[in-house]
Coordinates of N, CA and C in Angstrom, one line a residue:
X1 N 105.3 99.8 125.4 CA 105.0 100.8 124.3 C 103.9 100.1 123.4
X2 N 102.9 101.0 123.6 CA 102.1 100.1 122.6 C 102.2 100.4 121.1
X3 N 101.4 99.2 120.1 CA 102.0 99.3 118.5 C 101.7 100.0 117.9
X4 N 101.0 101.0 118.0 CA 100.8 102.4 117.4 C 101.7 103.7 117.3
X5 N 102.1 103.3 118.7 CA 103.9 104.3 118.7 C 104.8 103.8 118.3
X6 N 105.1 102.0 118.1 CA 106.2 102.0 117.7 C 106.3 102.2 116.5
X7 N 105.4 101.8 115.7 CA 105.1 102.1 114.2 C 105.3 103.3 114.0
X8 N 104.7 104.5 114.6 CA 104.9 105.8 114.2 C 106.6 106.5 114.1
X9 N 106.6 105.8 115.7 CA 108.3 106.1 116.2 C 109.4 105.7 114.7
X10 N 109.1 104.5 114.8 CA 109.8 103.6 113.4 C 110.0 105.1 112.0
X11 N 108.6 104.6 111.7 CA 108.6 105.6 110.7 C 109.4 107.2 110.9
X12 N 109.2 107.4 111.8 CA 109.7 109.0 111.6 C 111.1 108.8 111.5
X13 N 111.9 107.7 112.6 CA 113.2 107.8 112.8 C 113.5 107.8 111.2
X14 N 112.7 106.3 110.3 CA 113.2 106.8 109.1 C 113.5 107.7 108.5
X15 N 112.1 108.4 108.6 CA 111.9 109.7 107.6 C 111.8 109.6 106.7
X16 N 111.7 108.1 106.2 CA 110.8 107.9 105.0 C 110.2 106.6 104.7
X17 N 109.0 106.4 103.9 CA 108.5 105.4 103.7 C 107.9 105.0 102.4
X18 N 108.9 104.1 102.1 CA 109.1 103.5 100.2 C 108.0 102.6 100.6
X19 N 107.3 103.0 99.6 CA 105.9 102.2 98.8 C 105.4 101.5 97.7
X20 N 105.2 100.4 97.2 CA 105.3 99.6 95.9 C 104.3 98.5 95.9
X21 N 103.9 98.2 94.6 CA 103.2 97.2 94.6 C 103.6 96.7 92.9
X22 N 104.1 95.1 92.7 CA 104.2 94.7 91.9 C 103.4 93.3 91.8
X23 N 102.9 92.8 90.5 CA 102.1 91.6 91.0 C 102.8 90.2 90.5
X24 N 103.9 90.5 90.4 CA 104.9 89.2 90.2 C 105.5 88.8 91.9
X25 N 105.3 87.5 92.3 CA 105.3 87.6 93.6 C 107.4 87.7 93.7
X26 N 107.4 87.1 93.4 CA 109.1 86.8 92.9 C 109.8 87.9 93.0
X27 N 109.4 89.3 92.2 CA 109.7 90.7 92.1 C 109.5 91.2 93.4
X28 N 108.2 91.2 94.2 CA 107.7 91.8 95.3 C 108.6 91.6 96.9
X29 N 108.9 90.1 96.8 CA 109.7 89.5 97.6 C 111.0 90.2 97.3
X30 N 111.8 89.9 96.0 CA 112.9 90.5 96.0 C 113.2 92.0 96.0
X31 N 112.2 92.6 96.0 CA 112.5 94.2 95.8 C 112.3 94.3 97.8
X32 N 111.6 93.6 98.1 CA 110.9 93.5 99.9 C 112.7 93.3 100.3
X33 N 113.9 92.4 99.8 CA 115.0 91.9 100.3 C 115.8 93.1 100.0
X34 N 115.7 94.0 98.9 CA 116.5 94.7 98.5 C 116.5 96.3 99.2
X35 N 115.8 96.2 99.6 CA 115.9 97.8 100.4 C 115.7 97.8 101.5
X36 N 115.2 96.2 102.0 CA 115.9 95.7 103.7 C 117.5 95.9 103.7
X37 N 117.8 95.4 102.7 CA 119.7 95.7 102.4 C 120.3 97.1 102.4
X38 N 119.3 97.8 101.8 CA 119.9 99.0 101.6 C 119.4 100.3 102.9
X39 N 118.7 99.2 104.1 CA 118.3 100.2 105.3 C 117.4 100.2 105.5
X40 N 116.2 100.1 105.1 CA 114.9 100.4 105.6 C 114.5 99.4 106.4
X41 N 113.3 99.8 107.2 CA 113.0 98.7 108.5 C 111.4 99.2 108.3
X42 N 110.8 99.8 107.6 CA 109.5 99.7 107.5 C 108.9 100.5 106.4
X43 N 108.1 99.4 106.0 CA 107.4 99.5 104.2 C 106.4 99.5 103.6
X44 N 105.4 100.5 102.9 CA 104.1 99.9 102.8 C 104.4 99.3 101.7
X45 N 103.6 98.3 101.3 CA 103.1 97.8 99.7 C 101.6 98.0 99.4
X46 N 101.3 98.7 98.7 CA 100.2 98.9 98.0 C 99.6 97.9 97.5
X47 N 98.0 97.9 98.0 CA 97.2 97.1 97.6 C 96.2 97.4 96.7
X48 N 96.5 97.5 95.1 CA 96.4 97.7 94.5 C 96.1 96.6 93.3
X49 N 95.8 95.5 93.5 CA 95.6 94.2 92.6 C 95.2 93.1 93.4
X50 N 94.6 92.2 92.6 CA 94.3 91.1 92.6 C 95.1 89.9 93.6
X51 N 96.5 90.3 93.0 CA 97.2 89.5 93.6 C 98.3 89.8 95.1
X52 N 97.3 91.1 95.2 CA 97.8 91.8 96.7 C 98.0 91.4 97.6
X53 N 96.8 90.7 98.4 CA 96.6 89.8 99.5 C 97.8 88.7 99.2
X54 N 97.6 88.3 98.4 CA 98.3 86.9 98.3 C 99.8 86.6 98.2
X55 N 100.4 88.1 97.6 CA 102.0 88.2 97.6 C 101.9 88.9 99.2
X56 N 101.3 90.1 99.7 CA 101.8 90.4 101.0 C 102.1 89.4 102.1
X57 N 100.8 88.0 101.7 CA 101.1 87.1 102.9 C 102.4 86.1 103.0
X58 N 103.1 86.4 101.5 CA 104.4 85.5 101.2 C 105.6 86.5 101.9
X59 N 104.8 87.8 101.9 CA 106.4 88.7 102.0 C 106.5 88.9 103.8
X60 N 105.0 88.5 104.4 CA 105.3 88.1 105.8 C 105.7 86.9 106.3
X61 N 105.8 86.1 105.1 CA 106.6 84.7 105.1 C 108.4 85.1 105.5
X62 N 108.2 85.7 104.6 CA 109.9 85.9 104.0 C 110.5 87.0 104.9
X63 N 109.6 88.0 105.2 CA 110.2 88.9 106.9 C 110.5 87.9 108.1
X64 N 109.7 87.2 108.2 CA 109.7 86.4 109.7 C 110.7 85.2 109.7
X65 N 111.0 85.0 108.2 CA 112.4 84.1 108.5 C 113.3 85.0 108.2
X66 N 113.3 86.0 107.4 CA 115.0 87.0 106.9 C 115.0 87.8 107.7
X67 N 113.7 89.0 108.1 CA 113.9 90.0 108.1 C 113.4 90.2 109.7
X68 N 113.4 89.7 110.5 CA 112.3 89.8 111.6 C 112.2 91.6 112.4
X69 N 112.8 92.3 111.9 CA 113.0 94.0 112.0 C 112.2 94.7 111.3
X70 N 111.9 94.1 110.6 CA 110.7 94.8 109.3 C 109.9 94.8 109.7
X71 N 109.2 96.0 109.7 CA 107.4 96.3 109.8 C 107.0 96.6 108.4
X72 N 105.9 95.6 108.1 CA 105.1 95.3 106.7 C 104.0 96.0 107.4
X73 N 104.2 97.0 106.4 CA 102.6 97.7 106.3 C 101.6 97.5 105.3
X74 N 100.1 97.8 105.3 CA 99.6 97.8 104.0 C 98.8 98.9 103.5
X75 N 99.4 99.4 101.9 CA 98.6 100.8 101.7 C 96.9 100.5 100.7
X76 N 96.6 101.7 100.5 CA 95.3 101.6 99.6 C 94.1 100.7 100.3
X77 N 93.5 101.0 101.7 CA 92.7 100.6 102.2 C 92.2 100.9 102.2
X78 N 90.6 100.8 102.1 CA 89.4 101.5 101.5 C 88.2 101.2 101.7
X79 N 88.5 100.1 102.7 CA 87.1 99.5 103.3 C 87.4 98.6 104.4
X80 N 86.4 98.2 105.5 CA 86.4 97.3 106.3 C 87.4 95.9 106.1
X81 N 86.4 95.6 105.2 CA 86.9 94.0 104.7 C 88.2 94.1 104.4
X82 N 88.7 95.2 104.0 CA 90.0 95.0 103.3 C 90.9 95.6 104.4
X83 N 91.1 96.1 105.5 CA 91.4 95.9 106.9 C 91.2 94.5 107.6
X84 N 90.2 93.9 107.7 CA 90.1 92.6 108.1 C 91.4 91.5 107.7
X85 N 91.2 91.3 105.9 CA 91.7 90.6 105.6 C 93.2 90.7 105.9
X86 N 93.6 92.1 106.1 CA 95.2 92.3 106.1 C 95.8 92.3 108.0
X87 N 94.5 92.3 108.5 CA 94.9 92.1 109.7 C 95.3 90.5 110.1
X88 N 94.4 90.0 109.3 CA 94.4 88.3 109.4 C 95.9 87.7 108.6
X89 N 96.3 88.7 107.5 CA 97.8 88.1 107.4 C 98.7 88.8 107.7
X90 N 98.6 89.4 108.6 CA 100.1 90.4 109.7 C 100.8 91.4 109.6
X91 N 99.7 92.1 108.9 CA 100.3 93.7 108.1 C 100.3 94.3 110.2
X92 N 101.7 95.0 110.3 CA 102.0 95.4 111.2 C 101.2 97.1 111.1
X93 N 101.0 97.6 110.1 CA 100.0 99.0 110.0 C 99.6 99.1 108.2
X94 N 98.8 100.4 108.2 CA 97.5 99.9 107.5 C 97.6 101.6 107.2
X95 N 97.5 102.2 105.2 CA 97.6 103.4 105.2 C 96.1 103.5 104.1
X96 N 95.5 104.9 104.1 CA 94.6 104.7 103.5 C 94.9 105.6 102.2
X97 N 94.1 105.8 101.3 CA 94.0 107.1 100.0 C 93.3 107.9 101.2
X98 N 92.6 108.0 101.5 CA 91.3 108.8 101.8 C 90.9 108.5 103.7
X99 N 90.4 109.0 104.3 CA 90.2 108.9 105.7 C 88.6 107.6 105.6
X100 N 88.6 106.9 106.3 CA 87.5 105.3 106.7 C 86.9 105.4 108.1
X101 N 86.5 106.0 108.3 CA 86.2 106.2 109.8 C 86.0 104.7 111.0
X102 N 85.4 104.0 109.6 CA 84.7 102.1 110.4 C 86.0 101.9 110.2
X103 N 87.1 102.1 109.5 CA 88.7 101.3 109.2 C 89.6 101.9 110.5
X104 N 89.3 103.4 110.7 CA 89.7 103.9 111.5 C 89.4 103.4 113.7
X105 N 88.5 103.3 113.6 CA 87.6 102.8 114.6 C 87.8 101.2 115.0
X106 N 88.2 100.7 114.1 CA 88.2 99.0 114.1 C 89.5 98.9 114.2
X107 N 90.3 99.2 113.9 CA 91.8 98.9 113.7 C 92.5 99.8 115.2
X108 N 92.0 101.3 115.1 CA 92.5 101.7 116.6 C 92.1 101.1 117.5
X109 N 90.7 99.9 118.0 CA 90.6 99.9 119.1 C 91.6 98.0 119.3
X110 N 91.9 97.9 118.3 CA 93.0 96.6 118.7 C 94.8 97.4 118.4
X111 N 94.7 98.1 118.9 CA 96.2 98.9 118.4 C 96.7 99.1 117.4
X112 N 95.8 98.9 116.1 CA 96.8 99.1 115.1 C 97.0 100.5 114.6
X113 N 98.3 100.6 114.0 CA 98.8 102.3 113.2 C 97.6 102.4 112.0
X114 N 97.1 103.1 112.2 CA 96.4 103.9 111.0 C 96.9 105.0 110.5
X115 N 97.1 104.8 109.6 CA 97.4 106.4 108.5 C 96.4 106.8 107.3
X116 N 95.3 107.9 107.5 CA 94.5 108.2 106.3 C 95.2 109.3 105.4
X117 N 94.4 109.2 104.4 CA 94.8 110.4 103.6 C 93.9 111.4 103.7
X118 N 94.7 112.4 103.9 CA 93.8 114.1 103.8 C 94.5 114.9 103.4
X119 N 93.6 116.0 103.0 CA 93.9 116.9 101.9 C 92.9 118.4 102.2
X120 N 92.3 117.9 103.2 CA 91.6 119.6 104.0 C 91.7 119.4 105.4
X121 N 91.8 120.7 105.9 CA 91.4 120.8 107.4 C 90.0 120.0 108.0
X122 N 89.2 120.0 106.9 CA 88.0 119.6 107.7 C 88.1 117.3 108.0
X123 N 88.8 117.1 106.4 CA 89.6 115.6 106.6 C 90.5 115.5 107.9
X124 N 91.5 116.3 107.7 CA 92.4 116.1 109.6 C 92.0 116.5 110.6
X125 N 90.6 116.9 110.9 CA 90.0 117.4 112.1 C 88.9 116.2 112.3
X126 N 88.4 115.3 111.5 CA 87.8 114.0 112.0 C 88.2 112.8 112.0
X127 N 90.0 113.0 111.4 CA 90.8 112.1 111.4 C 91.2 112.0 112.7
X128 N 91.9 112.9 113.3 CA 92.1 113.3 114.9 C 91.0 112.8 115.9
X129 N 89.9 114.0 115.5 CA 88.6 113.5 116.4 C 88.5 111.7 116.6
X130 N 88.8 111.2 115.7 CA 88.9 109.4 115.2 C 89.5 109.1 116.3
X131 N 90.5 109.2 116.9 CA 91.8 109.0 117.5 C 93.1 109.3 116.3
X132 N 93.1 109.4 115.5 CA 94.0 109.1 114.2 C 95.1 110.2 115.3
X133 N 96.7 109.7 114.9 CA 97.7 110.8 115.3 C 98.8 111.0 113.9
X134 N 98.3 110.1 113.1 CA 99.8 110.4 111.9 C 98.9 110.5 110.9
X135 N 98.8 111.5 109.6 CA 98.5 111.8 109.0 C 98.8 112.1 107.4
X136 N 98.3 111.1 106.8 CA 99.1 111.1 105.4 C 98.3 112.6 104.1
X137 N 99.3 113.0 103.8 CA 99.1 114.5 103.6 C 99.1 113.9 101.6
X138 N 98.0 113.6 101.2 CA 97.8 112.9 99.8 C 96.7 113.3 99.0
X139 N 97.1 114.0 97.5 CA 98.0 113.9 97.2 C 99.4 115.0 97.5
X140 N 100.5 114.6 97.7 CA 101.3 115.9 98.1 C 102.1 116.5 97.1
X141 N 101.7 115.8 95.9 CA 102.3 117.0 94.7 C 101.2 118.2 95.0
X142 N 99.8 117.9 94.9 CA 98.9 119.1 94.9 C 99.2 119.5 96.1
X143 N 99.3 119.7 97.1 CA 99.1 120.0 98.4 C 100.1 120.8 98.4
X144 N 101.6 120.5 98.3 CA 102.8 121.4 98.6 C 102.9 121.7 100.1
X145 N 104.3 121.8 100.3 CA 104.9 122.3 101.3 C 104.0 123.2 102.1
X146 N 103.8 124.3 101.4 CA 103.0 126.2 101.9 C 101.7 125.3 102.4
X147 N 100.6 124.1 102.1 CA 99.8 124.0 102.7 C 100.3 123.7 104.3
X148 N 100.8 122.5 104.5 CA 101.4 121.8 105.9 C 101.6 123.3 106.2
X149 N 102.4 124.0 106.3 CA 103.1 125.2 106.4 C 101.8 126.4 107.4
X150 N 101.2 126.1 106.5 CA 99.7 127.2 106.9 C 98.9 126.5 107.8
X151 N 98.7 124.9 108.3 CA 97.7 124.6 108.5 C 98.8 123.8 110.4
X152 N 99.6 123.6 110.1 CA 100.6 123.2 111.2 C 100.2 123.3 112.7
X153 N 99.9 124.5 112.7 CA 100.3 125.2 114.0 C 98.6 125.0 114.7
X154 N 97.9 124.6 114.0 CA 96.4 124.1 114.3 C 96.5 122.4 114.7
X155 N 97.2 122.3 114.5 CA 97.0 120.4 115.0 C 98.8 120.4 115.5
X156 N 99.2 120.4 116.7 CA 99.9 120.2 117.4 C 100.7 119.2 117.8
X157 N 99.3 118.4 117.8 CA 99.3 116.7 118.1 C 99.5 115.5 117.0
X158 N 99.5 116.0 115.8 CA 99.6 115.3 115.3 C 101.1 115.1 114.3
X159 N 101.3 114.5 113.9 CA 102.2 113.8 113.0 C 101.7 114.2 111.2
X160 N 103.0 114.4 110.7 CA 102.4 114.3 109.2 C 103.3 114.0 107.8
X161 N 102.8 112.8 106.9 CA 103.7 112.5 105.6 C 103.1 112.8 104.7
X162 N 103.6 113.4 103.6 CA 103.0 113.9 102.3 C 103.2 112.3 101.3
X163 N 102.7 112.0 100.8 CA 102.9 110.8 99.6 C 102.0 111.3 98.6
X164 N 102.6 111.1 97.2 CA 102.1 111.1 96.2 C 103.2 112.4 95.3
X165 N 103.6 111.7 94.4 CA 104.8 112.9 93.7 C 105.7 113.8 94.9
X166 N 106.4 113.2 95.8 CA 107.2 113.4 97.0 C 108.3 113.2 95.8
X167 N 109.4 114.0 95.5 CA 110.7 113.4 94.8 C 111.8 113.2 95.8
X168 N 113.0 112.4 94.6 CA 114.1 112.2 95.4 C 115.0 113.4 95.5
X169 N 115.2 114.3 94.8 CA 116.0 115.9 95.1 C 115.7 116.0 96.7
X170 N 117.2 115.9 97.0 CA 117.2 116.7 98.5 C 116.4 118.5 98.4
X171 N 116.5 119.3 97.5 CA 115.5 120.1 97.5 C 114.1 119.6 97.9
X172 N 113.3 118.8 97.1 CA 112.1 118.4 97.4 C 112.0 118.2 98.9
X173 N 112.7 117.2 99.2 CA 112.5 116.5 100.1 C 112.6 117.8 101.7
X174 N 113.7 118.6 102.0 CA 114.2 120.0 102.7 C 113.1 120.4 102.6
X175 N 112.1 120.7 101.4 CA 111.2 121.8 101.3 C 110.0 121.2 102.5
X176 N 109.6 119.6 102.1 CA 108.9 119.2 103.0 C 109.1 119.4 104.3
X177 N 110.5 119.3 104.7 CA 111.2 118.7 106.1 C 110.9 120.1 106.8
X178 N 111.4 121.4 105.9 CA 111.4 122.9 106.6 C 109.7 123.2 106.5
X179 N 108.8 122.7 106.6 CA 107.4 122.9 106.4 C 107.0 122.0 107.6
X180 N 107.6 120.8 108.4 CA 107.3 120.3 109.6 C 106.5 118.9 109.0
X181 N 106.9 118.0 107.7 CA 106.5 116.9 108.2 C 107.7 115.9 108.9
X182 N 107.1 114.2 109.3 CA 107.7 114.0 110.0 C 108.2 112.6 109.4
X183 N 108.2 112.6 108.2 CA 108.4 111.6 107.2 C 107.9 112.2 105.8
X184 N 108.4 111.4 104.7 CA 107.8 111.4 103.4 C 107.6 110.1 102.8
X185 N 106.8 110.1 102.3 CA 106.0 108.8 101.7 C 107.2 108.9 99.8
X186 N 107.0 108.1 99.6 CA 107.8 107.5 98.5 C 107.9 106.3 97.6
X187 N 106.8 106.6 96.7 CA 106.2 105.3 95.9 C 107.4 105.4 94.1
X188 N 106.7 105.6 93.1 CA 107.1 105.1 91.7 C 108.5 106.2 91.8
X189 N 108.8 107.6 92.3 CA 109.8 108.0 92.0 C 110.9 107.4 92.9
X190 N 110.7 106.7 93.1 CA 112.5 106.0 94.5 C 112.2 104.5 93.6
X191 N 111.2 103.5 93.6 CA 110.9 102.3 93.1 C 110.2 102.1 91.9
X192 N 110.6 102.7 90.9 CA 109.9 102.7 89.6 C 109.1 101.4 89.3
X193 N 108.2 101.3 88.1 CA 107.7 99.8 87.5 C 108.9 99.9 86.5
X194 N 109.5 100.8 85.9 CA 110.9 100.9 85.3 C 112.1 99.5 85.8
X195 N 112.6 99.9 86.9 CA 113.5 99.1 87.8 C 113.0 98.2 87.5
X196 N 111.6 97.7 88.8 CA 111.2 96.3 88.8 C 110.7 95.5 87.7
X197 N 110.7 95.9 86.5 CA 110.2 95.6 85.3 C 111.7 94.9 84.9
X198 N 112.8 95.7 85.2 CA 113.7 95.2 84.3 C 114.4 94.4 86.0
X199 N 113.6 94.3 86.9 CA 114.4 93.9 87.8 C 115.8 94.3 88.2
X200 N 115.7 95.5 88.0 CA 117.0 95.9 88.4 C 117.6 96.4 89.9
X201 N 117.5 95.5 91.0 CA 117.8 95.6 92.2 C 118.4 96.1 92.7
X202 N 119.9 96.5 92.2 CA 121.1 97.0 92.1 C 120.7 98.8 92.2
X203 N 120.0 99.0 91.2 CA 119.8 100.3 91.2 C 118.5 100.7 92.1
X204 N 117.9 100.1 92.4 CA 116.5 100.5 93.6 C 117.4 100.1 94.9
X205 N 118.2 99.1 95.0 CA 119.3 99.5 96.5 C 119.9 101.0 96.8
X206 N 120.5 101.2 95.4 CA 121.2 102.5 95.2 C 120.9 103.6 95.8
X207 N 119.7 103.6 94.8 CA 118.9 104.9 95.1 C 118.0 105.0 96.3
X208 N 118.1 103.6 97.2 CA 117.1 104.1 98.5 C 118.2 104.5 99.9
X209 N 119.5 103.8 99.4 CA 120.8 104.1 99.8 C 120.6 105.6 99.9
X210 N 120.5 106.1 99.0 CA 120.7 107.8 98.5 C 119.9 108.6 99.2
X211 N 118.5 107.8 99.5 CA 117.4 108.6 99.6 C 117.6 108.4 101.0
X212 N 117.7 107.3 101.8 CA 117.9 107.3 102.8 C 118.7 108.3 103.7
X213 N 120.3 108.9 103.2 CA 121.2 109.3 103.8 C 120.8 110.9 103.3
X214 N 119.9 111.4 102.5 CA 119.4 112.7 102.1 C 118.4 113.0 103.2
X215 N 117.5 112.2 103.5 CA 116.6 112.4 104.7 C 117.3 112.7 106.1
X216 N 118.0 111.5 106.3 CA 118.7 112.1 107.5 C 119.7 113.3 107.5
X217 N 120.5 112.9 106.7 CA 121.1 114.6 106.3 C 119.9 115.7 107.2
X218 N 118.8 115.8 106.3 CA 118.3 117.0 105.9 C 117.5 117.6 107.4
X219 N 117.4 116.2 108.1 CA 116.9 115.7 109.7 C 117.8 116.5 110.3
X220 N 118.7 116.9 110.1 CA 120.0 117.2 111.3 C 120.0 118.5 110.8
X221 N 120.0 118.6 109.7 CA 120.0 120.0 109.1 C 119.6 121.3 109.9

């Protein structure tokens, strides 16, 4: 199987995918332990600071002795270099804001999962053309359900997660699922800077406990 399917595979079985970025390495690592506990096997962290690079390569430290089931992904890629760099510290896949065509191009032709962001027909028709097959549907508060809904039945082949203002209400979550994506993306509402500020681990287990068993529920549904 090559690493582009298993990543994808992974992901969907989830059905969802918690996303965070804190720049306390200590926090990042332990919130990385806390929702390995509570189920998840694959995660982006947002690269989103300074000290991005440098906590992701501790948290592939800390997978490869605790966690060796975990697929570390990396979000907010936005350029070559910053593909390069994360390829060189063992991000297992790579999500963008926006579609990279040279990010896209470079990374598919050594196997890796790419996921861009799009937000028109005309973005997921040269994401595809790309090779691209999973498609991050961002932002998905603006976008809604009724778009995926309307635009579905034209890309076939492809895969699709909404991220960005995705809630935890099994409502929200149903509305996406009965619209045909094949995951949801899940950043500040499942893993607040709330929590990890107060470090509250207990309750980011909880709630991805929750969120987890809502997804599949809604899967079977």
């Amino acid at each position: 199987m090559s690493n582009i399917q298993k990543v994808s595979e992974a992901i969907v079985a989830q059905g969802i995918l918690p996303l965070y970025f804190n720049p306390d390495e200590h926090v990042t690592i332990e919130v990385l332990k806390t929702i390995y506990r509570a189920g998840i096997r694959a995660v982006e962290y947002t690269n989103r600071g300074e000290a991005a690079l440098r906590n992701f390569k501790k948290m592939v430290e800390s997978r490869n002795s605790e966690m060796p089931d975990l697929l570390l992904g990396i979000g907010t890629i936005k350029n070559l270099q910053q593909a390069k760099d994360f390829v060189e510290a063992g991000a297992d896949f790579f999500i963008s804001p926006g579609f990279v065509p040279e990010v896209a191009d470079f990374l598919i032709r050594q196997d890796k999962f790419y996921s861009p962001g799009c937000m028109t027909p005309t973005e997921i028709i040269a994401a595809e053309n790309a090779g691209v097959t999973f498609i991050k549907l961002f932002p998905g508060n603006l976008l809604g359900p009724s778009f995926l809904s309307g635009i579905k039945d034209i890309f076939p082949n492809l895969l699709f997660m909404p991220t960005g203002g995705v809630d935890t209400t099994r409502e929200n979550i149903e509305g996406w699922f009965k619209a045909g994506v094949s995951a949801v993306g899940m950043g500040s509402k499942l893993i607040s800077k709330k929590l990890m500020g107060e470090q509250n681990y207990a309750e980011i287990e909880s709630e991805t406990r929750k969120v987890l068993e809502i997804v599949q529920a809604v899967k079977k549904a």
